[in-house]
Tab-separated table of C-alpha atoms in Angstrom:
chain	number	residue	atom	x	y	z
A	1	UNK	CA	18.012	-16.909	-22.266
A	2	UNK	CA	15.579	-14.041	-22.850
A	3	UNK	CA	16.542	-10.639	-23.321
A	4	UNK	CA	15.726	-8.642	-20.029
A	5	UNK	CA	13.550	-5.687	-22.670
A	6	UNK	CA	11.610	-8.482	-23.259
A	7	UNK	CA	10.818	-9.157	-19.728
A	8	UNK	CA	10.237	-5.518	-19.391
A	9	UNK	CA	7.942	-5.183	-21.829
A	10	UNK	CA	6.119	-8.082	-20.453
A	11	UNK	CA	5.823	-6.768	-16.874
A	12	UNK	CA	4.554	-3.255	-18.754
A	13	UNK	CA	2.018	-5.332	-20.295
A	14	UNK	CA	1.209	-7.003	-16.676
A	15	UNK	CA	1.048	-4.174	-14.783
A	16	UNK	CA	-0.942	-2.149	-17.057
A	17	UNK	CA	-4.125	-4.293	-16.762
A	18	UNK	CA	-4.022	-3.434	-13.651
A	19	UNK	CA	-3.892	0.220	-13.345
A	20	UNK	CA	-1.499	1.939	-11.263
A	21	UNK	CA	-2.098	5.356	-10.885
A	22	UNK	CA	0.652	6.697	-12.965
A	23	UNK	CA	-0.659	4.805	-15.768
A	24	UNK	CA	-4.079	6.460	-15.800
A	25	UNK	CA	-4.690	7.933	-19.277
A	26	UNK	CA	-2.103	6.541	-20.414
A	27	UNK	CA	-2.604	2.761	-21.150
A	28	UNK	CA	-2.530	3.242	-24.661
A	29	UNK	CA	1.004	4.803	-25.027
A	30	UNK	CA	2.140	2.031	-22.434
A	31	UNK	CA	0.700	-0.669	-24.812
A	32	UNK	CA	2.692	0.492	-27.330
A	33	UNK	CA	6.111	0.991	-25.625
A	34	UNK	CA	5.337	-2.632	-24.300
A	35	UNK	CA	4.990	-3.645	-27.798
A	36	UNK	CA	8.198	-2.376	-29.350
A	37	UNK	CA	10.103	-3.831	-25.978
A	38	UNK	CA	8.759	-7.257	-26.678
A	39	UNK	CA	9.716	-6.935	-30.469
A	40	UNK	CA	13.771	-5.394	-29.533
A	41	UNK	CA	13.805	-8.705	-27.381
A	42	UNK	CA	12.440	-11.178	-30.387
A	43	UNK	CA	15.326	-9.438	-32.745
A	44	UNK	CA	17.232	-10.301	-30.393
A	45	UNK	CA	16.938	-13.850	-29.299
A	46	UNK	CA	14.972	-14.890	-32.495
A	47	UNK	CA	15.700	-18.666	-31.608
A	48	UNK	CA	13.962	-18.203	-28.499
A	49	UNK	CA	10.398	-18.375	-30.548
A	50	UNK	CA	9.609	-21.274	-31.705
A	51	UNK	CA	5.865	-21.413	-33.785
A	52	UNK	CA	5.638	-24.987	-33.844
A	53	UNK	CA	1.907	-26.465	-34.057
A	54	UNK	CA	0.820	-26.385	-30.021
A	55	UNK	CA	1.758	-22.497	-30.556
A	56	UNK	CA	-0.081	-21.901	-33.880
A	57	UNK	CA	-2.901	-23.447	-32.469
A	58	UNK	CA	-3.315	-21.380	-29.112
A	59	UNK	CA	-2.298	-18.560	-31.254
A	60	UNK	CA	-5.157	-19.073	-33.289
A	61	UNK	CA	-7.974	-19.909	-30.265
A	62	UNK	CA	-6.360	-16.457	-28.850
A	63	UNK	CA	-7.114	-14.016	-31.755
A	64	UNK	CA	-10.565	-15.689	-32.258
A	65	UNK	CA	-10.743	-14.772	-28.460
A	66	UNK	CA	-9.340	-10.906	-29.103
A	67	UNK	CA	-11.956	-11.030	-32.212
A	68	UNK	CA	-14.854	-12.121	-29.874
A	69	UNK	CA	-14.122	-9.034	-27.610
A	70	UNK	CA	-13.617	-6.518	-29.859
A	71	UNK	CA	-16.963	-6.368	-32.376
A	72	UNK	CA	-18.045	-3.274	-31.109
A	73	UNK	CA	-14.567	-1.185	-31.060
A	74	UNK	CA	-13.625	1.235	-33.151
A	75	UNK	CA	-10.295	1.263	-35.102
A	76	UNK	CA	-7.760	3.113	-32.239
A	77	UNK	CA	-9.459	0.390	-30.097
A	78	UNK	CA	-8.630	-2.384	-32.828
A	79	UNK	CA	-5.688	-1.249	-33.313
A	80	UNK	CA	-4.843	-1.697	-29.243
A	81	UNK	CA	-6.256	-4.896	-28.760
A	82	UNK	CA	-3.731	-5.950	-31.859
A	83	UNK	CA	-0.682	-4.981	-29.946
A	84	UNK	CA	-2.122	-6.839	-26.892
A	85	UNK	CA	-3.051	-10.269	-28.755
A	86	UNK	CA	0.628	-9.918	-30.236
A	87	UNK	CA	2.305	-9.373	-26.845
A	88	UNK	CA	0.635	-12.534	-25.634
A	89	UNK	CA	1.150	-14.423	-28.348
A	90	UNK	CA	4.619	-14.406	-28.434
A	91	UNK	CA	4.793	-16.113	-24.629
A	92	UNK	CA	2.933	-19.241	-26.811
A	93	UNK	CA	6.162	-19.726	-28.227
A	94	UNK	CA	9.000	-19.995	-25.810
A	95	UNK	CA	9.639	-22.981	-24.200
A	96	UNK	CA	8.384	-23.952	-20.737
A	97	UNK	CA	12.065	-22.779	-19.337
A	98	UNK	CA	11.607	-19.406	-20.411
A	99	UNK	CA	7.897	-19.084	-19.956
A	100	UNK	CA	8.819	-19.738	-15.767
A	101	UNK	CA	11.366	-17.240	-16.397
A	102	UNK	CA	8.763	-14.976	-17.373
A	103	UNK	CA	6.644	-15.711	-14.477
A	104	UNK	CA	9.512	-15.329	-12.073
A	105	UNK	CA	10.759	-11.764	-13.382
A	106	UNK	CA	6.462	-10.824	-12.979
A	107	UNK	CA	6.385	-11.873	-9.730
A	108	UNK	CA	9.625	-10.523	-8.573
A	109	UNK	CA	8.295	-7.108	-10.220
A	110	UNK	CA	5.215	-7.379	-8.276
A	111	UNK	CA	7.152	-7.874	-5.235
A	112	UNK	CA	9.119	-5.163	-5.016
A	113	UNK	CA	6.462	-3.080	-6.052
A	114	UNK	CA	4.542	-4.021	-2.551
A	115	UNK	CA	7.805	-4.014	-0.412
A	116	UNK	CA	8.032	-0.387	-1.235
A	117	UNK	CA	4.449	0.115	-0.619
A	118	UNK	CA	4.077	-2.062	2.272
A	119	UNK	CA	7.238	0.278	3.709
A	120	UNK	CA	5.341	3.538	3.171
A	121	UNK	CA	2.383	2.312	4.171
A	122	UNK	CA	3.258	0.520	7.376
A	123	UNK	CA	5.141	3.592	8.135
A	124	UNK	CA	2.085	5.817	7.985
A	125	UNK	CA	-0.240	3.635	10.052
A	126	UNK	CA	1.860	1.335	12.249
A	127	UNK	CA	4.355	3.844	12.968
A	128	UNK	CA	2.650	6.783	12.890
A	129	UNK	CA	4.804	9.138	10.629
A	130	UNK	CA	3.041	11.361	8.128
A	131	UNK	CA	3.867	11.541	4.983
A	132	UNK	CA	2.577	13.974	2.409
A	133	UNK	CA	-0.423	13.070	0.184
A	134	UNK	CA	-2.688	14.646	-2.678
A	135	UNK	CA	-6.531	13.622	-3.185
A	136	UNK	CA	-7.510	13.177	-6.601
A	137	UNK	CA	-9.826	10.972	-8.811
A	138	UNK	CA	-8.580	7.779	-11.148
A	139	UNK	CA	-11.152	6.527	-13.699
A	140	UNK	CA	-14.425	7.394	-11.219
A	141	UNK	CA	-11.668	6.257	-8.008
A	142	UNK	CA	-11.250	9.182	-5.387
A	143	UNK	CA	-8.306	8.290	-3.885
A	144	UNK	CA	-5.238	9.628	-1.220
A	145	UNK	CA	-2.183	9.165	-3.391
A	146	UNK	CA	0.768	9.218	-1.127
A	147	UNK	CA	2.835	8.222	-3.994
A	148	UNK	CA	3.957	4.961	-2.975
A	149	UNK	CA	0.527	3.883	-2.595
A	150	UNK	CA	-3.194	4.962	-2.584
A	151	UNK	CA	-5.980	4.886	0.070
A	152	UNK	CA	-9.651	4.883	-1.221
A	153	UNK	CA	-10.922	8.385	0.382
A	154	UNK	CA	-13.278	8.476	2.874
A	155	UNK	CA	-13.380	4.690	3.390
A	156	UNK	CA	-13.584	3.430	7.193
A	157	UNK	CA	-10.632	2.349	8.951
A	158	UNK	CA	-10.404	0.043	11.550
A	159	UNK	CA	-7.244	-0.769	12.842
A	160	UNK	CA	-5.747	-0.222	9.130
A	161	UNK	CA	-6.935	0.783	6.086
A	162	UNK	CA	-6.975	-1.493	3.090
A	163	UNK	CA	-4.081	-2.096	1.107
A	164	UNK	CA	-4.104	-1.625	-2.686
A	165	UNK	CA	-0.359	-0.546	-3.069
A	166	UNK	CA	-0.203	1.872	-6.536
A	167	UNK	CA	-3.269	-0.235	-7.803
A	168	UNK	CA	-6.547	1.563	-8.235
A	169	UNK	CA	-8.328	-0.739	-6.552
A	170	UNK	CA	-7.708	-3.471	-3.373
A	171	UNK	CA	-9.927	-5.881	-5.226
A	172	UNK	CA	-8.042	-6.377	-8.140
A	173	UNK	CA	-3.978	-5.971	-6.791
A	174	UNK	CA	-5.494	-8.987	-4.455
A	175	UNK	CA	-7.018	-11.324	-6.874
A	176	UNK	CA	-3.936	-11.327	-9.495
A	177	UNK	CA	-1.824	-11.769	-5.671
A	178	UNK	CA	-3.648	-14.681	-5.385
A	179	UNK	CA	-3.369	-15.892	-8.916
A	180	UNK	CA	0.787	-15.544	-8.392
A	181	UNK	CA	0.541	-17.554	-5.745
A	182	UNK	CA	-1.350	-20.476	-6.244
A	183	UNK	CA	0.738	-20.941	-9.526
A	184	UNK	CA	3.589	-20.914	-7.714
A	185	UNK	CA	2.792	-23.310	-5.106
A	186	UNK	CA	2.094	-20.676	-2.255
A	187	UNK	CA	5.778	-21.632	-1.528
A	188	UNK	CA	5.994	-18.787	1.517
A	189	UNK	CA	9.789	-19.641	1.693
A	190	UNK	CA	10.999	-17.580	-0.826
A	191	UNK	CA	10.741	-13.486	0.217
A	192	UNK	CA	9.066	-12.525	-2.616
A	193	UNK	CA	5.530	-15.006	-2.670
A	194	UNK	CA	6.090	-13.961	1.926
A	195	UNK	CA	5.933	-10.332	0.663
A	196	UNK	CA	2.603	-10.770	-1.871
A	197	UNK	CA	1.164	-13.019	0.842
A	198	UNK	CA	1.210	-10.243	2.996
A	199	UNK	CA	-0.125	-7.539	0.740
A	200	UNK	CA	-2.840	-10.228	0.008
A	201	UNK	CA	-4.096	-10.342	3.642
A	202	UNK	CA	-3.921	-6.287	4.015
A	203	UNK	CA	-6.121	-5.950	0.822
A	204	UNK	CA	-8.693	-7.416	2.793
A	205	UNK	CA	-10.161	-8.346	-0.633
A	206	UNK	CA	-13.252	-11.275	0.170
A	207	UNK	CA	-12.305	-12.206	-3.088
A	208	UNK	CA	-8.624	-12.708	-3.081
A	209	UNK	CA	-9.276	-14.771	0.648
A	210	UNK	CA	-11.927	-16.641	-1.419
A	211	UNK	CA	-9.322	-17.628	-4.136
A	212	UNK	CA	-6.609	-17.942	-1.982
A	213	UNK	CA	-8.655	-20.076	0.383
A	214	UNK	CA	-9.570	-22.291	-3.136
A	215	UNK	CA	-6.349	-22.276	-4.404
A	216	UNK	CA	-5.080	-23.792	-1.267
A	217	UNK	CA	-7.577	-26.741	-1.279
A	218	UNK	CA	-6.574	-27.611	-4.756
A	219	UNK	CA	-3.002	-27.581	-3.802
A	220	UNK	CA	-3.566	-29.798	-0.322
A	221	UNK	CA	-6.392	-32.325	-3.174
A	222	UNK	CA	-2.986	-32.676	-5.503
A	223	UNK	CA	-0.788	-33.402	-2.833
A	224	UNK	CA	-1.900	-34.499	0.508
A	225	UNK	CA	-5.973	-34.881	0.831
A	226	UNK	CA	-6.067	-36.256	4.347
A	227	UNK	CA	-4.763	-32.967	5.403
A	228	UNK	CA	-8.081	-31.438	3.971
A	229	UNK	CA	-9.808	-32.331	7.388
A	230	UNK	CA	-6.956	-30.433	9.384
A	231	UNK	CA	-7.296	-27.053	6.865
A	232	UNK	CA	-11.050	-27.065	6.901
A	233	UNK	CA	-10.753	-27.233	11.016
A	234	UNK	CA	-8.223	-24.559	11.206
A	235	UNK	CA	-10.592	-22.520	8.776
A	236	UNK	CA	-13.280	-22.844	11.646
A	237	UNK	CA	-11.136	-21.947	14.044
A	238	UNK	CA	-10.205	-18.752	12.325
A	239	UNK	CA	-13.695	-17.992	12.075
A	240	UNK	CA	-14.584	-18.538	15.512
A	241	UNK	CA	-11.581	-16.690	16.806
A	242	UNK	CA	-12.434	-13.378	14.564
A	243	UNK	CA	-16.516	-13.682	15.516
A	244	UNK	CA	-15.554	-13.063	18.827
A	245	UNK	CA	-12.430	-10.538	18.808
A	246	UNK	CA	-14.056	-7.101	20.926
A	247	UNK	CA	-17.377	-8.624	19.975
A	248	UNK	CA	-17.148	-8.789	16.798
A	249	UNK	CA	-16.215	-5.412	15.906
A	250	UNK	CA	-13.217	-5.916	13.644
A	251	UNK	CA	-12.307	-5.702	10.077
A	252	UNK	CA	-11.970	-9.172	9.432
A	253	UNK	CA	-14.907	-9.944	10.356
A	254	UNK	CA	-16.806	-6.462	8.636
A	255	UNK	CA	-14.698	-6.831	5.170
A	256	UNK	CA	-14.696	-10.673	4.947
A	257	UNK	CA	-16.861	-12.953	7.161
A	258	UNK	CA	-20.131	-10.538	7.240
A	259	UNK	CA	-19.797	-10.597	3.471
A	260	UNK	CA	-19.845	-14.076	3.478
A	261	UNK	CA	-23.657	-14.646	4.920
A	262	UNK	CA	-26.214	-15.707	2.895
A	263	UNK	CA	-29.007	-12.865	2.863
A	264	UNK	CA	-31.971	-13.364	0.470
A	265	UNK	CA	-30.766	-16.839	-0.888
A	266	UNK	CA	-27.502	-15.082	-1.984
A	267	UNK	CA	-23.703	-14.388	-0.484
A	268	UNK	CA	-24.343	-10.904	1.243
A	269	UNK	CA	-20.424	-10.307	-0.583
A	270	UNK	CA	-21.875	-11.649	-3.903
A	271	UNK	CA	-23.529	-8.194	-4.628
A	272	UNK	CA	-21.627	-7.064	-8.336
A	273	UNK	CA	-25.148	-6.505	-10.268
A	274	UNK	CA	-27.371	-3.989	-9.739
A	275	UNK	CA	-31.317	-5.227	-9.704
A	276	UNK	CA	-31.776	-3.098	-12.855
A	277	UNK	CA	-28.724	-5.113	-14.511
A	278	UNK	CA	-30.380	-8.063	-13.096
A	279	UNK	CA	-34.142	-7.165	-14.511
A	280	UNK	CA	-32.140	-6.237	-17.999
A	281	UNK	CA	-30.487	-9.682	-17.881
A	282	UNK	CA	-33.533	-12.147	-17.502
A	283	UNK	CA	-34.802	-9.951	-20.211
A	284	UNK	CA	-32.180	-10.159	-22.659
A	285	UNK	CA	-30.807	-13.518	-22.052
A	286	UNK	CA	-34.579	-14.877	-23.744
A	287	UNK	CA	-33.820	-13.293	-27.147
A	288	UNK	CA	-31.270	-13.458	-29.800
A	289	UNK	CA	-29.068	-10.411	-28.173
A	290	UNK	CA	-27.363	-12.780	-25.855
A	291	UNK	CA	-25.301	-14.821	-28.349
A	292	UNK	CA	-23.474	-11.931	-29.601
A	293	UNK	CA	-24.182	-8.877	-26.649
A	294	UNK	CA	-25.904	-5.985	-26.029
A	295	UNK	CA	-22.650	-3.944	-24.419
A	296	UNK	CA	-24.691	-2.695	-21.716
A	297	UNK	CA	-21.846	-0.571	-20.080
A	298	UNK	CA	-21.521	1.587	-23.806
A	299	UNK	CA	-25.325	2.780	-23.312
A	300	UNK	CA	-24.166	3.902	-19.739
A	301	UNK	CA	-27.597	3.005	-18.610
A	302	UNK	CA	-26.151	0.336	-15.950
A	303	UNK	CA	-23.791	0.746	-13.396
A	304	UNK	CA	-22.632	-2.678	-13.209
A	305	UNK	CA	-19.809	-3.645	-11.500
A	306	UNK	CA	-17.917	-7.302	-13.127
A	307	UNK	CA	-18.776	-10.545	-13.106
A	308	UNK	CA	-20.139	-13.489	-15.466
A	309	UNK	CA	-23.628	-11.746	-16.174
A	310	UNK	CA	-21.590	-8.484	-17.364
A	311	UNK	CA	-19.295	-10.533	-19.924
A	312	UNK	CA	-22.026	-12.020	-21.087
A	313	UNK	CA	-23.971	-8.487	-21.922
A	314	UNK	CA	-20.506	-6.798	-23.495
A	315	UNK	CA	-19.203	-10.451	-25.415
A	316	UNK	CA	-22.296	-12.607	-25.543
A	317	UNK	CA	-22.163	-16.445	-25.579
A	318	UNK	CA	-19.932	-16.264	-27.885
A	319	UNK	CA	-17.846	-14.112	-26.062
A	320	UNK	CA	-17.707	-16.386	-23.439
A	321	UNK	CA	-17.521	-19.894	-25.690
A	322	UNK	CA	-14.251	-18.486	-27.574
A	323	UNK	CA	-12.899	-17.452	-24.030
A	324	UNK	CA	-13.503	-21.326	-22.596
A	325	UNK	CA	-11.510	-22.112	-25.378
A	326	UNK	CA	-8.973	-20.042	-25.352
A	327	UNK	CA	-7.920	-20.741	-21.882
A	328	UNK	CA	-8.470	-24.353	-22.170
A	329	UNK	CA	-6.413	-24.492	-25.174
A	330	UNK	CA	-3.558	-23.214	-23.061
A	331	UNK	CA	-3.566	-26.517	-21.348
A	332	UNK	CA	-2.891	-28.631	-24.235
A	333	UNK	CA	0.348	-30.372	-23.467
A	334	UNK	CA	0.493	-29.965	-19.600
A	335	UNK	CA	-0.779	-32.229	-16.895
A	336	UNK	CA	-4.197	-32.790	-17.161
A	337	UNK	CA	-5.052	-32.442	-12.684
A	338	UNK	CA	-2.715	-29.203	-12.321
A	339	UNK	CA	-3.822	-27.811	-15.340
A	340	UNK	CA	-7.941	-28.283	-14.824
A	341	UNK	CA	-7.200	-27.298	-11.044
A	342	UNK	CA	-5.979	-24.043	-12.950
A	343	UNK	CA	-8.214	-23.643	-15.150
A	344	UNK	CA	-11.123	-24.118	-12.216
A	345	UNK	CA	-9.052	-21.420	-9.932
A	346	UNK	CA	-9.955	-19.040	-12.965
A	347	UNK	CA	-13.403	-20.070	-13.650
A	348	UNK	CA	-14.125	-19.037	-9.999
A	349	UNK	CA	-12.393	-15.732	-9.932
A	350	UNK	CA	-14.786	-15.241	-13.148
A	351	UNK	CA	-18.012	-15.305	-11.818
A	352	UNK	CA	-17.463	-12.295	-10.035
A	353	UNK	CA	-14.521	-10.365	-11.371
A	354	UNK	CA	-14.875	-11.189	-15.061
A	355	UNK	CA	-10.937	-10.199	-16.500
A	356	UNK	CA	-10.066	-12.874	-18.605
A	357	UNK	CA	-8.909	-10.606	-21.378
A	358	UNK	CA	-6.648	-8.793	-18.807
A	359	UNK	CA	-2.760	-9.521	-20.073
A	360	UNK	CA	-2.126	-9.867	-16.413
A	361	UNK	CA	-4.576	-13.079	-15.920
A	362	UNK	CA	-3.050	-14.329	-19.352
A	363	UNK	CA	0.449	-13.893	-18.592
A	364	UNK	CA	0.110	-15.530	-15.183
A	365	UNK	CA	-2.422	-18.580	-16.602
A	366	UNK	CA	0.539	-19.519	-19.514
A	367	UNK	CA	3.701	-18.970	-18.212
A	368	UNK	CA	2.568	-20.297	-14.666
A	369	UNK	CA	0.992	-23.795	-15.804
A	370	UNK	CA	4.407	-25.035	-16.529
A	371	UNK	CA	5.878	-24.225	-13.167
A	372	UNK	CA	2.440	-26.149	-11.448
A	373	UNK	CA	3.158	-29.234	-13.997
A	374	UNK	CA	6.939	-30.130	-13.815
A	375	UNK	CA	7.084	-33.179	-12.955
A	376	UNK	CA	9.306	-34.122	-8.930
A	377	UNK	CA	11.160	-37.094	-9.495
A	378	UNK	CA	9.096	-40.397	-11.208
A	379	UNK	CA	5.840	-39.090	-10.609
A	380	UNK	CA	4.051	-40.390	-13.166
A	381	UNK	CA	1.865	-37.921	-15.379
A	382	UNK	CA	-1.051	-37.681	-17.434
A	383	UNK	CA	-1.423	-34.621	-20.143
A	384	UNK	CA	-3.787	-33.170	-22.343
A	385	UNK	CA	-3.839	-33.475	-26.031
A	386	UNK	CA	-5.423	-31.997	-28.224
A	387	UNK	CA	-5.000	-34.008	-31.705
């Protein structure tokens, strides 16, 4: 069994890729005190590492990964990404059991992180108690901090505002929600996935419903596709139903289905480039700066958002070909279905929000493929190799 500083250190590493506002300015230091939990646990459970081959090859395909992403840092930055590829890379050697175990202690984190939030902030705006708050700005955020949570300032509020619990940003608390669920089923019976679910849904993030919405197809195509008819109808219903609530003047429809029409040829929602970022693309993509990167967001002189067309600019093709790899090297071993379905789920999430070097998508993509592949009874499997 692992050592619970291990975990910890983990879940550090987790939640700092996401930014809660108490780690602001401080992801460095956190890196580090991840680090030296996650070594205290190897001394002590050394057994529970294993670097057989499968782990010395993902090891490898992940540090040519952390090398593709880190050409243009300097050394304090080097030095950081080195404490981040050797975090990760120690999950490549436990064993399936523990990696779960991992993924469970993450999620329970996560969990009781937005049961406290959800609290505070359902006791704010359903209730209608207030509670203290202080206005401030987090890495260009200008936020209402109310301790247990934050509210993006000056946003408009329907019935409720947008959930983000201690994250910076709604956006990205909902699409790693929607990551821990789909790999663990989106099994609502247990309180913790019922409690993420929830937060999920109050992010109103179009592109945790999007994933969410994706993740549940794959699930019903490995499991039961003649029930894809019945979700697809029930999807239209939804859609209907929300069109029409006080004509149409709701945040459901406002935050998600008016950001899903297609205006100019394009998802109205689909808007993370800027037309100078898409003018400096077409341009650069037709010369020799594309395989390696231009790092458009160091010159400051775009104000891109994420996405595919931004990785490409900071990492190049490169970039992007060791990062394929990487993730589809994590694989090797596990069902081949569960693990492409996986493996699609992120190359969705990518085109728009492109995080794959976040811990937080790493530590969810290889400790969570086991739980999706164990095999129910005699259900026979087929797995990737990699010889």
């Amino acid at each position: 069994m692992l050592p619970t500083i291990y975990k910890i250190g983990i879940f550090l590493a987790f939640l700092v890729s996401l930014n809660p506002w108490f780690f602001v300015n401080r992801q460095t230091a956190i890196i580090f005190l991840s680090g030296i939990c996650v070594c205290a646990g190897i001394c002590l459970s050394r057994r529970s590492f294993v670097f057989g081959r499968t782990a010395s090859l993902q090891c490898l395909l992940l540090l040519l990964f952390y090398i593709s992403i880190s050409l243009s840092l300097n050394a304090f930055g080097l030095i950081s990404q080195a404490l981040m590829f050797i975090i990760i890379a120690t999950l490549l050697c436990l064993n399936d059991d523990d990696k779960i175990g991992v993924l469970q202690y993450v999620t329970m984190g996560m969990a009781i992180i937005t049961a406290i939030s959800l609290t505070a902030f359902l006791t704010i705006f359903i209730i209608g108690i207030d509670l203290p708050y202080t206005v401030g700005t987090y890495l260009n955020y200008t936020l209402r901090n109310y301790l247990f949570f934050l509210k993006l300032d000056g946003e408009p509020v329907f019935l409720l505002p947008r959930f983000q619990s201690i994250f910076l940003e709604p956006g990205h608390y909902g699409m790693i929600v929607a990551f821990l669920l789909y790999v663990q089923k989106f099994n609502l019976k247990h309180w913790h996935n019922l409690v993420l679910f929830i937060g999920a849904l109050l992010s109103m993030s179009l592109a945790s419903y999007v994933l969410m919405l994706i993740g549940i197809l794959f699930r019903i195509w490995a499991t039961k596709k003649s029930l894809i008819i019945l979700f697809a109808m029930m999807c239209g219903v939804v859609v209907l139903v929300f069109n029409n609530i006080n004509g149409g003047d709701n945040m459901v429809k406002t935050l998600i289905l008016d950001r899903l029409k297609i205006e100019n040829g394009q998802i109205a929602g689909n808007n993370r480039f800027t037309q100078d970022y898409e003018r400096e693309f077409a341009q650069k993509s037709k010369t020799t700066e594309v395989i390696f990167g231009w790092q458009p967001h160091e010159s400051g002189d775009f104000k891109a958002n994420a996405g595919y067309k931004v990785y490409i600019g900071d990492y190049g093709l490169v970039g992007l070909f060791f990062c394929i790899l990487c993730y589809f090297g994590f694989c090797n071993g596990y069902q081949t279905q569960q693990a492409i379905l996986l493996f699609l789920l992120y190359a969705a999430a990518f085109l728009q929000r492109a995080y794959p070097f976040w811990m937080s998508e790493l530590i969810i993509f290889i400790c969570g493929i086991p739980y999706l592949c164990r095999k129910v009874g005699n259900q026979r499997t087929y797995y990737l190799e990699f010889r």
